[in-house]
Short mmCIF file of C-alpha atoms in Angstrom, two decimals:
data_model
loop_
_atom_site.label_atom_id
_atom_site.label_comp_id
_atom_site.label_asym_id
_atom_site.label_seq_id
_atom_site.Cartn_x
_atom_site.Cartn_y
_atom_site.Cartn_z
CA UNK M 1 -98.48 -22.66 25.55
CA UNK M 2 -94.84 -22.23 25.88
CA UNK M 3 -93.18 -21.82 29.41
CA UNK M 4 -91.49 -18.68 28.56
CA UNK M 5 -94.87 -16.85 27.50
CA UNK M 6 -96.75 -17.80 30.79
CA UNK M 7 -94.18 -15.57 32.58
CA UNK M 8 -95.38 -12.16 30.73
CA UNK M 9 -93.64 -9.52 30.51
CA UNK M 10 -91.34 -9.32 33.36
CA UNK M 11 -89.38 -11.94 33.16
CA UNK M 12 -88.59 -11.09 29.21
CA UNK M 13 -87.22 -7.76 30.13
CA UNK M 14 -84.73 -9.86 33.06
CA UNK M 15 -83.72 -11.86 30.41
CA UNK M 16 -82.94 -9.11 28.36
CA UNK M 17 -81.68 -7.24 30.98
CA UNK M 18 -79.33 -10.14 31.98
CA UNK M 19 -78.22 -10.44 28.56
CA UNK M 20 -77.25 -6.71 28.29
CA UNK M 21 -75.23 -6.79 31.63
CA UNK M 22 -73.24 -10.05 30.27
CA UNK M 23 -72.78 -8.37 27.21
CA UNK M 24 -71.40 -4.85 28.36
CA UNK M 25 -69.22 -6.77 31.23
CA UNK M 26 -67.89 -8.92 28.42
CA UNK M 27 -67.38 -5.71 25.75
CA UNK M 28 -65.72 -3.74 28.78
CA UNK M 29 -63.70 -7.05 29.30
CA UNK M 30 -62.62 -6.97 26.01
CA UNK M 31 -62.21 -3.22 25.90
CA UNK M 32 -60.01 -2.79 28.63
CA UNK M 33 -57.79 -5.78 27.10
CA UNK M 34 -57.77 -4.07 23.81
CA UNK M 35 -56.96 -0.96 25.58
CA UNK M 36 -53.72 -2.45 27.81
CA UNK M 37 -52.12 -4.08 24.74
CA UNK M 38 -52.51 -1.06 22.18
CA UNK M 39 -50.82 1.53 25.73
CA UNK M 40 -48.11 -1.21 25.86
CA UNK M 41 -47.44 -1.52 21.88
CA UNK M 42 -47.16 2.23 22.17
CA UNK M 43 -45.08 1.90 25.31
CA UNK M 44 -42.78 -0.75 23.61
CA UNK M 45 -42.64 1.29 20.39
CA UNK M 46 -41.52 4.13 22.37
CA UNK M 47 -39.14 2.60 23.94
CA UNK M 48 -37.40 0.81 20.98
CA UNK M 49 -37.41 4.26 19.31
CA UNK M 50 -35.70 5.97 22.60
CA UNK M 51 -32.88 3.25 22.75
CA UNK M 52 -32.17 3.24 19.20
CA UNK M 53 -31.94 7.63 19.28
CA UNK M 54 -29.95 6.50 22.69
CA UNK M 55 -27.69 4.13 20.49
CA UNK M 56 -27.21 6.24 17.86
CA UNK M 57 -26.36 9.38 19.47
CA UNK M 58 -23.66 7.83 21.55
CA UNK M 59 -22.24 6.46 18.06
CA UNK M 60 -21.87 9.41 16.74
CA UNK M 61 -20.38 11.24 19.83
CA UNK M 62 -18.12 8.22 19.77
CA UNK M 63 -17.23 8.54 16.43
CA UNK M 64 -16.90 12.56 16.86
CA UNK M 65 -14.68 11.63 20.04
CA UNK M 66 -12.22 9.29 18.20
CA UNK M 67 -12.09 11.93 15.29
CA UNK M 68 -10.62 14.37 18.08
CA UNK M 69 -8.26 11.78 19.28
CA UNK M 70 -6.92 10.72 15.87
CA UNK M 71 -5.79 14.31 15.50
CA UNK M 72 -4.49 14.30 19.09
CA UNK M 73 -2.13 11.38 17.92
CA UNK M 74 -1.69 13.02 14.76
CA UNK M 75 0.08 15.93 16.65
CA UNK M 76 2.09 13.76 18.59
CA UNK M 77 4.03 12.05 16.21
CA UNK M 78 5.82 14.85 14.24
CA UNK M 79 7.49 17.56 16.31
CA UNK M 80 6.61 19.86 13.12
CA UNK M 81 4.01 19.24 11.37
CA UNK M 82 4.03 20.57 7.99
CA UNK M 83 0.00 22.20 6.31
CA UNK M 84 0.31 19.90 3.35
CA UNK M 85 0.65 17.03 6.44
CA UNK M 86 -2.53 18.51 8.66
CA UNK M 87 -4.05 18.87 4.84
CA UNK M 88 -3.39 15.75 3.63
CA UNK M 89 -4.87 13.88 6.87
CA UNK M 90 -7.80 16.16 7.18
CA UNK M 91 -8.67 15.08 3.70
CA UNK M 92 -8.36 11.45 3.85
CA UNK M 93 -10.45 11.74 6.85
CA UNK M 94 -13.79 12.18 4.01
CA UNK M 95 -14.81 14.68 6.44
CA UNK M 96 -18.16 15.80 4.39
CA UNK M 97 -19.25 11.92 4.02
CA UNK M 98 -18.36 10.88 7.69
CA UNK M 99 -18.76 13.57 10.08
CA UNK M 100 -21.49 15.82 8.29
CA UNK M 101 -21.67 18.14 11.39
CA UNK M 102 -18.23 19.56 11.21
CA UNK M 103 -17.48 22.87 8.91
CA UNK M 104 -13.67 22.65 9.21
CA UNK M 105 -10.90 21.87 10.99
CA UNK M 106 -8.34 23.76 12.17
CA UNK M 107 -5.57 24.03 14.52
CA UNK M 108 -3.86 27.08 16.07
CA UNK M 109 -0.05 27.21 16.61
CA UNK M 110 1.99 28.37 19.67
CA UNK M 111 4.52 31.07 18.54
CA UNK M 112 6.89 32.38 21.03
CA UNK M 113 7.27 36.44 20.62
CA UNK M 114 10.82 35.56 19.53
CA UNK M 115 9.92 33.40 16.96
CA UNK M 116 6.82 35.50 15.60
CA UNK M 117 8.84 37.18 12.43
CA UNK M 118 9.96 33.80 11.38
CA UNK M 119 6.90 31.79 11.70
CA UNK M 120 5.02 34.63 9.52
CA UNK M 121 7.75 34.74 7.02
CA UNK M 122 7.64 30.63 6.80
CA UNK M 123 3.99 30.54 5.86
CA UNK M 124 3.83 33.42 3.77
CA UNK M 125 5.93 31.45 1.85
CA UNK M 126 4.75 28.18 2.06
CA UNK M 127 3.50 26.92 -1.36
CA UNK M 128 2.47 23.35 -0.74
CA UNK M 129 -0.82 24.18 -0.71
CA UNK M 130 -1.51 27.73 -2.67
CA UNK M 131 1.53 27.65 -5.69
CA UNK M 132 1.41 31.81 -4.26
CA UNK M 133 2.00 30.82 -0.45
CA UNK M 134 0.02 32.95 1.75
CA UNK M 135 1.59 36.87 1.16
CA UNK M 136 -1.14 38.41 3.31
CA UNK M 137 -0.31 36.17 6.07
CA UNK M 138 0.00 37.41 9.89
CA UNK M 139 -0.80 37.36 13.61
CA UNK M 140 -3.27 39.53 14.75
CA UNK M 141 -3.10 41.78 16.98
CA UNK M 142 0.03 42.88 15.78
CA UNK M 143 2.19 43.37 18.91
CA UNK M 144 2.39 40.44 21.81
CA UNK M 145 -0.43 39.31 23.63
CA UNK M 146 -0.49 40.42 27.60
CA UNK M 147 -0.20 37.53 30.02
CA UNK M 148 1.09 34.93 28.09
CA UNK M 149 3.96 33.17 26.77
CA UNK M 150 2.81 32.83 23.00
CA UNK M 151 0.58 34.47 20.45
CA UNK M 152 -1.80 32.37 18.70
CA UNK M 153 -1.81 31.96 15.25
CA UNK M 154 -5.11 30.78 13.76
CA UNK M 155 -3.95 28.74 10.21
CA UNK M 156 -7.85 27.58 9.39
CA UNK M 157 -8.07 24.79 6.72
CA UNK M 158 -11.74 24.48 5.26
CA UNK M 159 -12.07 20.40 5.40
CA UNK M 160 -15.21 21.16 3.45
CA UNK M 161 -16.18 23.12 0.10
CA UNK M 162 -19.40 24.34 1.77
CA UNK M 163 -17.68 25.11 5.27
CA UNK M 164 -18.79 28.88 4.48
CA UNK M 165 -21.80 28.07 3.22
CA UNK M 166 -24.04 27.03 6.18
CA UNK M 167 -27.08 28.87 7.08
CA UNK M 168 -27.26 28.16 10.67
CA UNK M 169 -28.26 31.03 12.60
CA UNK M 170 -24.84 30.48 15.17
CA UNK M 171 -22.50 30.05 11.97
CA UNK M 172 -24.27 33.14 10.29
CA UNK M 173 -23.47 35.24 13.54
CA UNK M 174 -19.69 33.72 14.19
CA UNK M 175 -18.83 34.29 10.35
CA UNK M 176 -20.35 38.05 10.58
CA UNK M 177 -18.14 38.46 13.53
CA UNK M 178 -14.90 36.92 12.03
CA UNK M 179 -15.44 39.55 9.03
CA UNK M 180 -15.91 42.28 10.79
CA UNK M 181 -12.72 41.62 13.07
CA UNK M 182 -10.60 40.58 10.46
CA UNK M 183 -11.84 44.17 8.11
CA UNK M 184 -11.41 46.26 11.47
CA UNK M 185 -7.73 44.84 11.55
CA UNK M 186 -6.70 45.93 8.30
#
């Protein structure tokens, strides 16, 4: 007879039992390798996808930043600067294709108390943008404004043809606000 017979039962069951400890340490080997490289494919994934949001967001602010700035220098280099000049640059700026986020763009002029009648009378009847000018034009509150040296005058110029359009629940709220102020002051 064979060797391995002669040893009866007992020793077949070690062998087997040997067998199923090398083979559960090796599959929990293998297991717990498996199991390290898929947590640090996730890990790396995760962290390509953070730096790339990272990247992107500060290209954008960037972007939104120099935006600013170009219309800080735009200012600067005309004492005056006429609506059909803010206009024009406003709309060579592709505002809608290149800065999706902004609604408009406006600006808000300094007038002296002195000079209030005559700023209100030049942009009623400026035409190079509406052939009418702007008849209904003026500062509200009528009167001066305590405390300070100017009144400001709000001249808003849509940059976009759905500026008025968003849903958003904080434009919803600031445009319901704006109508009701500007239906009080009538």
């Amino acid at each position: 007879m064979h060797t391995l017979s002669k040893g009866g039962a007992g020793s077949g069951i070690r062998i087997w039992a040997g067998g199923l400890l090398l083979a559960l340490a090796v599959g929990g080997a293998l297991y717990a390798g498996a199991a390290r490289t898929v947590n640090d494919d996730a890990e790396q994934r995760f962290d390509n996808l953070t730096h790339g949001a990272q990247h992107s967001l500060i290209t954008r602010v960037k972007s939104y930043s120099d935006l600013l700035r170009g219309l800080e220098a735009l200012f600067r280099t005309s004492e005056h600067l006429t609506r059909r000049q803010f206009h024009d640059y406003v709309t060579g700026l592709d505002i809608v294709r290149q800065f999706p986020a902004i609604e408009s763009v406006n600006y808000a002029a300094a007038v002296p108390s002195a000079q209030r009648a005559a700023f209100i009378e030049s942009v009623r009847k400026d035409t190079s943008l509406a052939p009418r000018g702007y008849p209904g034009f003026t500062i509200r509150p009528a009167g001066s404004v305590r405390n300070t040296r100017c009144s400001p005058t709000w001249n808003p110029i849509p940059c976009c043809p759905n500026a008025w359009a968003s849903t958003s629940a904080p434009t919803r709220l600031w445009r319901s606000r704006w109508r009701r102020r500007a239906t009080a002051a009538r």
